[in-house]
Short mmCIF file of C-alpha atoms in Angstrom, two decimals:
data_model
loop_
_atom_site.label_atom_id
_atom_site.label_comp_id
_atom_site.label_asym_id
_atom_site.label_seq_id
_atom_site.Cartn_x
_atom_site.Cartn_y
_atom_site.Cartn_z
CA GLY S 1 5.51 144.87 -69.24
CA ASN S 2 2.83 147.53 -68.34
CA ALA S 3 -0.51 147.72 -70.23
CA THR S 4 -2.69 150.81 -69.73
CA THR S 5 -6.06 151.75 -71.32
CA SER S 6 -7.64 155.14 -72.01
CA GLY S 7 -10.79 156.28 -73.95
CA SER S 8 -14.31 154.92 -74.12
CA GLY S 9 -14.60 153.45 -77.53
CA PRO S 10 -12.42 153.57 -79.39
CA TYR S 11 -9.97 152.61 -76.63
CA GLU S 12 -6.33 153.17 -76.66
CA HIS S 13 -4.05 150.36 -75.11
CA LEU S 14 -0.44 151.21 -74.49
CA TYR S 15 2.16 148.43 -74.02
CA ILE S 16 5.47 149.53 -72.46
CA PRO S 17 8.27 147.55 -70.84
CA THR S 18 8.59 147.86 -67.02
CA THR S 19 11.02 150.53 -66.01
CA ASP S 20 12.90 148.10 -63.73
CA GLY S 21 13.50 145.63 -66.51
CA THR S 22 11.53 142.74 -64.93
CA VAL S 23 9.55 140.43 -67.24
CA PRO S 24 6.22 139.32 -65.85
CA SER S 25 5.10 135.66 -65.94
CA LEU S 26 1.99 133.99 -67.03
CA SER S 27 0.28 130.61 -67.69
CA ILE S 28 -0.47 129.41 -71.26
CA ALA S 29 -3.00 126.71 -72.17
CA LEU S 30 -2.16 124.77 -75.32
CA GLN S 31 -4.93 122.71 -76.89
CA ARG S 32 -3.83 120.13 -79.45
CA GLY S 33 -6.79 120.06 -81.78
CA THR S 34 -10.31 118.57 -81.31
CA GLY S 35 -11.63 115.09 -81.10
CA ILE S 36 -8.71 114.00 -78.97
CA SER S 37 -9.02 113.05 -75.36
CA ASN S 38 -6.93 114.95 -72.83
CA SER S 39 -5.72 117.54 -75.47
CA LYS S 40 -5.23 120.51 -73.16
CA GLU S 41 -1.79 121.14 -71.50
CA ILE S 42 -1.35 124.19 -69.24
CA PHE S 43 2.24 125.56 -69.05
CA LEU S 44 3.13 127.38 -65.87
CA GLY S 45 5.67 130.02 -65.03
CA CYS S 46 5.98 131.25 -68.65
CA LYS S 47 8.09 134.27 -69.60
CA VAL S 48 8.35 135.83 -73.03
CA ALA S 49 12.11 135.54 -74.05
CA SER S 50 11.56 137.27 -77.46
CA MET S 51 8.84 138.65 -79.73
CA ASN S 52 8.94 139.12 -83.49
CA ILE S 53 6.46 140.90 -85.68
CA SER S 54 7.10 140.99 -89.46
CA GLY S 55 5.44 141.73 -92.70
CA ALA S 56 6.17 141.91 -96.37
CA ALA S 57 4.31 143.24 -99.47
CA GLY S 58 1.68 140.64 -100.47
CA GLU S 59 1.55 138.89 -97.06
CA GLU S 60 -0.29 138.83 -93.83
CA ILE S 61 1.40 140.45 -90.84
CA THR S 62 2.54 137.73 -88.45
CA ALA S 63 3.94 137.41 -84.88
CA SER S 64 5.88 134.85 -83.28
CA PHE S 65 7.13 134.34 -79.62
CA GLU S 66 9.80 132.39 -77.82
CA ILE S 67 8.47 131.25 -74.44
CA ILE S 68 10.43 129.82 -71.54
CA ALA S 69 8.15 127.79 -69.13
CA GLN S 70 9.05 126.22 -65.89
CA ASP S 71 6.52 123.34 -65.73
CA SER S 72 3.21 122.03 -67.08
CA GLN S 73 0.20 120.34 -65.65
CA SER S 74 -0.95 116.92 -66.76
CA ARG S 75 -2.84 116.80 -69.96
CA ALA S 76 -6.60 117.19 -69.40
CA ALA S 77 -9.99 117.65 -71.05
CA ALA S 78 -10.24 120.16 -73.87
CA LEU S 79 -11.19 123.82 -73.29
CA THR S 80 -14.36 125.37 -74.59
CA SER S 81 -13.01 127.81 -77.21
CA SER S 82 -14.21 131.46 -77.15
CA PHE S 83 -12.95 133.82 -79.83
CA GLY S 84 -13.10 137.60 -80.08
CA THR S 85 -13.98 139.54 -83.28
CA GLY S 86 -10.63 140.91 -84.01
CA LYS S 87 -9.14 140.82 -87.51
CA GLN S 88 -5.79 139.83 -88.98
CA MET S 89 -3.40 142.56 -90.08
CA PHE S 90 -2.40 142.68 -93.78
CA HIS S 91 0.41 144.35 -95.71
CA TYR S 92 -1.90 146.87 -97.44
CA GLU S 93 -2.92 148.29 -94.01
CA CYS S 94 0.59 149.35 -93.17
CA GLY S 95 1.50 153.01 -93.32
CA ASN S 96 4.82 154.52 -94.10
CA LEU S 97 7.84 154.53 -91.78
CA SER S 98 8.49 157.86 -90.17
CA TYR S 99 12.02 158.70 -89.18
CA ASN S 100 13.96 161.96 -88.70
CA SER S 101 11.14 164.12 -90.07
CA ALA S 102 10.84 162.05 -93.25
CA SER S 103 8.49 159.33 -94.48
CA TYR S 104 9.30 156.16 -96.36
CA ALA S 105 7.27 153.33 -97.96
CA MET S 106 8.44 149.99 -96.74
CA LYS S 107 8.63 146.73 -98.76
CA SER S 108 9.14 144.65 -95.71
CA PHE S 109 9.87 144.95 -91.97
CA GLU S 110 10.93 142.72 -89.10
CA PHE S 111 10.50 144.06 -85.61
CA THR S 112 12.22 142.13 -82.78
CA LEU S 113 12.17 142.63 -78.96
CA ASP S 114 14.73 140.31 -77.14
CA ASN S 115 14.31 140.25 -73.42
CA LYS S 116 17.69 138.45 -73.03
CA LEU S 117 16.20 135.79 -70.74
CA GLU S 118 18.40 132.89 -69.77
CA ARG S 119 17.45 129.38 -68.40
CA ARG S 120 18.77 128.53 -64.91
CA ASN S 121 19.18 124.73 -64.99
CA VAL S 122 20.63 123.26 -61.78
CA LEU S 123 21.50 119.95 -60.54
CA GLY S 124 18.86 117.95 -58.70
CA ASP S 125 15.95 119.43 -60.57
CA LYS S 126 14.33 118.75 -63.90
CA LYS S 127 12.94 122.23 -64.00
CA THR S 128 14.67 125.59 -64.62
CA LEU S 129 14.70 128.18 -61.94
CA GLU S 130 13.05 131.53 -62.77
CA PRO S 131 14.71 132.93 -65.89
CA VAL S 132 16.77 136.09 -65.39
CA VAL S 133 17.72 138.91 -67.69
CA SER S 134 21.42 138.11 -68.80
CA ASP S 135 22.22 141.02 -70.93
CA VAL S 136 21.01 144.47 -72.17
CA LYS S 137 17.58 144.01 -73.92
CA ASP S 138 17.52 144.60 -77.71
CA VAL S 139 14.75 146.42 -79.65
CA THR S 140 15.53 146.27 -83.40
CA LEU S 141 13.64 146.96 -86.68
CA SER S 142 15.03 145.69 -89.95
CA VAL S 143 13.39 147.17 -93.00
CA THR S 144 13.74 147.01 -96.88
CA LEU S 145 12.96 150.13 -98.82
CA GLU S 146 13.41 151.25 -102.31
CA MET S 147 16.31 153.73 -102.97
CA GLU S 148 15.04 157.30 -103.13
CA ASP S 149 17.69 159.52 -101.66
CA ASN S 150 20.72 159.38 -99.38
CA ASN S 151 18.99 160.70 -96.27
CA LEU S 152 19.12 157.33 -94.45
CA PHE S 153 22.65 156.64 -95.51
CA ASP S 154 23.62 160.09 -94.16
CA ALA S 155 21.79 159.34 -90.94
CA TYR S 156 23.68 156.03 -90.64
CA ILE S 157 27.13 157.83 -91.11
CA ALA S 158 26.19 160.51 -88.71
CA GLY S 159 24.73 158.30 -86.00
CA THR S 160 21.61 160.20 -86.05
CA GLN S 161 18.97 159.25 -83.41
CA SER S 162 15.25 159.83 -83.92
CA ASP S 163 12.08 157.95 -83.17
CA VAL S 164 10.87 155.33 -85.69
CA VAL S 165 7.08 155.21 -86.04
CA PHE S 166 4.72 153.24 -88.32
CA THR S 167 1.10 152.25 -88.05
CA LEU S 168 -1.20 149.58 -89.40
CA THR S 169 -4.86 150.63 -89.75
CA ASN S 170 -7.82 148.47 -90.85
CA SER S 171 -11.17 149.27 -92.47
CA ASP S 172 -12.80 149.35 -88.93
CA GLY S 173 -10.39 152.04 -87.68
CA ASP S 174 -8.53 149.62 -85.57
CA ALA S 175 -4.85 150.37 -85.47
CA CYS S 176 -1.51 149.15 -84.25
CA GLU S 177 1.20 151.77 -83.85
CA ILE S 178 4.75 150.70 -83.14
CA THR S 179 7.26 153.36 -81.86
CA ILE S 180 10.96 152.70 -81.36
CA ARG S 181 12.53 155.64 -79.50
CA ASN S 182 15.92 157.22 -80.05
CA ALA S 183 16.58 154.82 -82.89
CA TYR S 184 19.83 154.81 -84.85
CA ILE S 185 20.98 152.78 -87.88
CA VAL S 186 23.60 150.05 -87.10
CA ASP S 187 23.52 148.34 -90.50
CA TYR S 188 22.84 149.81 -93.98
CA ASP S 189 23.31 148.18 -97.40
CA ASP S 190 22.23 149.54 -100.84
CA ALA S 191 24.33 147.35 -102.94
CA ILE S 192 23.58 147.09 -106.70
CA ASN S 193 23.38 143.42 -107.58
CA THR S 194 20.42 142.89 -109.82
CA PHE S 195 18.16 144.59 -112.41
CA GLY S 196 15.12 146.69 -111.49
CA PRO S 197 14.68 149.24 -108.59
CA ILE S 198 17.57 149.62 -106.28
CA GLU S 199 16.75 148.48 -102.76
CA ARG S 200 18.31 149.43 -99.43
CA THR S 201 18.11 147.45 -96.18
CA MET S 202 18.84 148.69 -92.79
CA THR S 203 18.55 147.94 -89.07
CA PHE S 204 17.36 150.39 -86.55
CA VAL S 205 18.19 149.98 -82.83
CA GLY S 206 16.00 151.58 -80.15
CA GLU S 207 17.43 153.16 -76.91
CA SER S 208 15.70 154.11 -73.79
CA ASP S 209 16.29 157.52 -72.06
CA ALA S 210 15.53 159.06 -68.69
CA VAL S 211 11.86 159.48 -69.62
CA ASP S 212 10.71 156.80 -72.07
CA GLU S 213 11.46 153.09 -72.68
CA ALA S 214 12.93 152.17 -76.07
CA ILE S 215 9.68 150.61 -77.37
CA GLN S 216 5.96 151.44 -77.23
CA ILE S 217 3.09 149.63 -78.93
CA LYS S 218 -0.29 151.32 -79.10
CA ILE S 219 -3.41 149.46 -80.06
CA THR S 220 -6.62 151.32 -80.91
CA ASN S 221 -9.85 149.22 -81.10
CA GLN S 222 -13.36 148.80 -79.49
CA GLN S 223 -12.18 146.43 -76.82
CA ALA S 224 -12.32 147.78 -73.34
CA SER S 225 -9.64 145.37 -71.99
CA ALA S 226 -6.01 145.53 -73.02
CA VAL S 227 -5.58 141.81 -72.56
CA ALA S 228 -8.82 140.25 -73.74
CA ASN S 229 -8.95 137.84 -76.64
#
């Protein structure tokens, strides 16, 4: 995707998919602990097949990635680690979800970007060819909310489209804002099956338009680089 930076401290970093749908590649160095000889392995021709960011009340916000790599170098001497000063994100730093001019407190969320990459294994080669996009990319957000009104149910029935936005902000003022554009609800459930507050779960799907891609992630921090550790 594209990463652009503006500002002069705090800096704003925007991460947006490429308009032509291509997925850039990178190399990833994996180090298997310390005190082990030849613990570093560098994977080459890596592409991110999917990304998942999730959080729930009482938990740390986590992210996971599915990576397709073409090859790797022979294992070698360990790297010298160098870590930045960034902090984890926690559930209590998450703001409300904004959708269709209303605001909702979330109990949990799961954001997924699926690039729909497919391996290209061929005869005569142990390695895959460069993965290609095999289907329409998906941007989804599944959330659990307490039942407050019927606005989201009505939006689900009507097929309403609106941007979904929520932001995590820490005590230093660093922030992560996720925007899913032109989102509509494809699955909604507010079944009553237990005691206590009624919950509702739903899944939003983002959609690109002639101007904007379906997803934008904005990071605000004191780091001048959009890709530094």
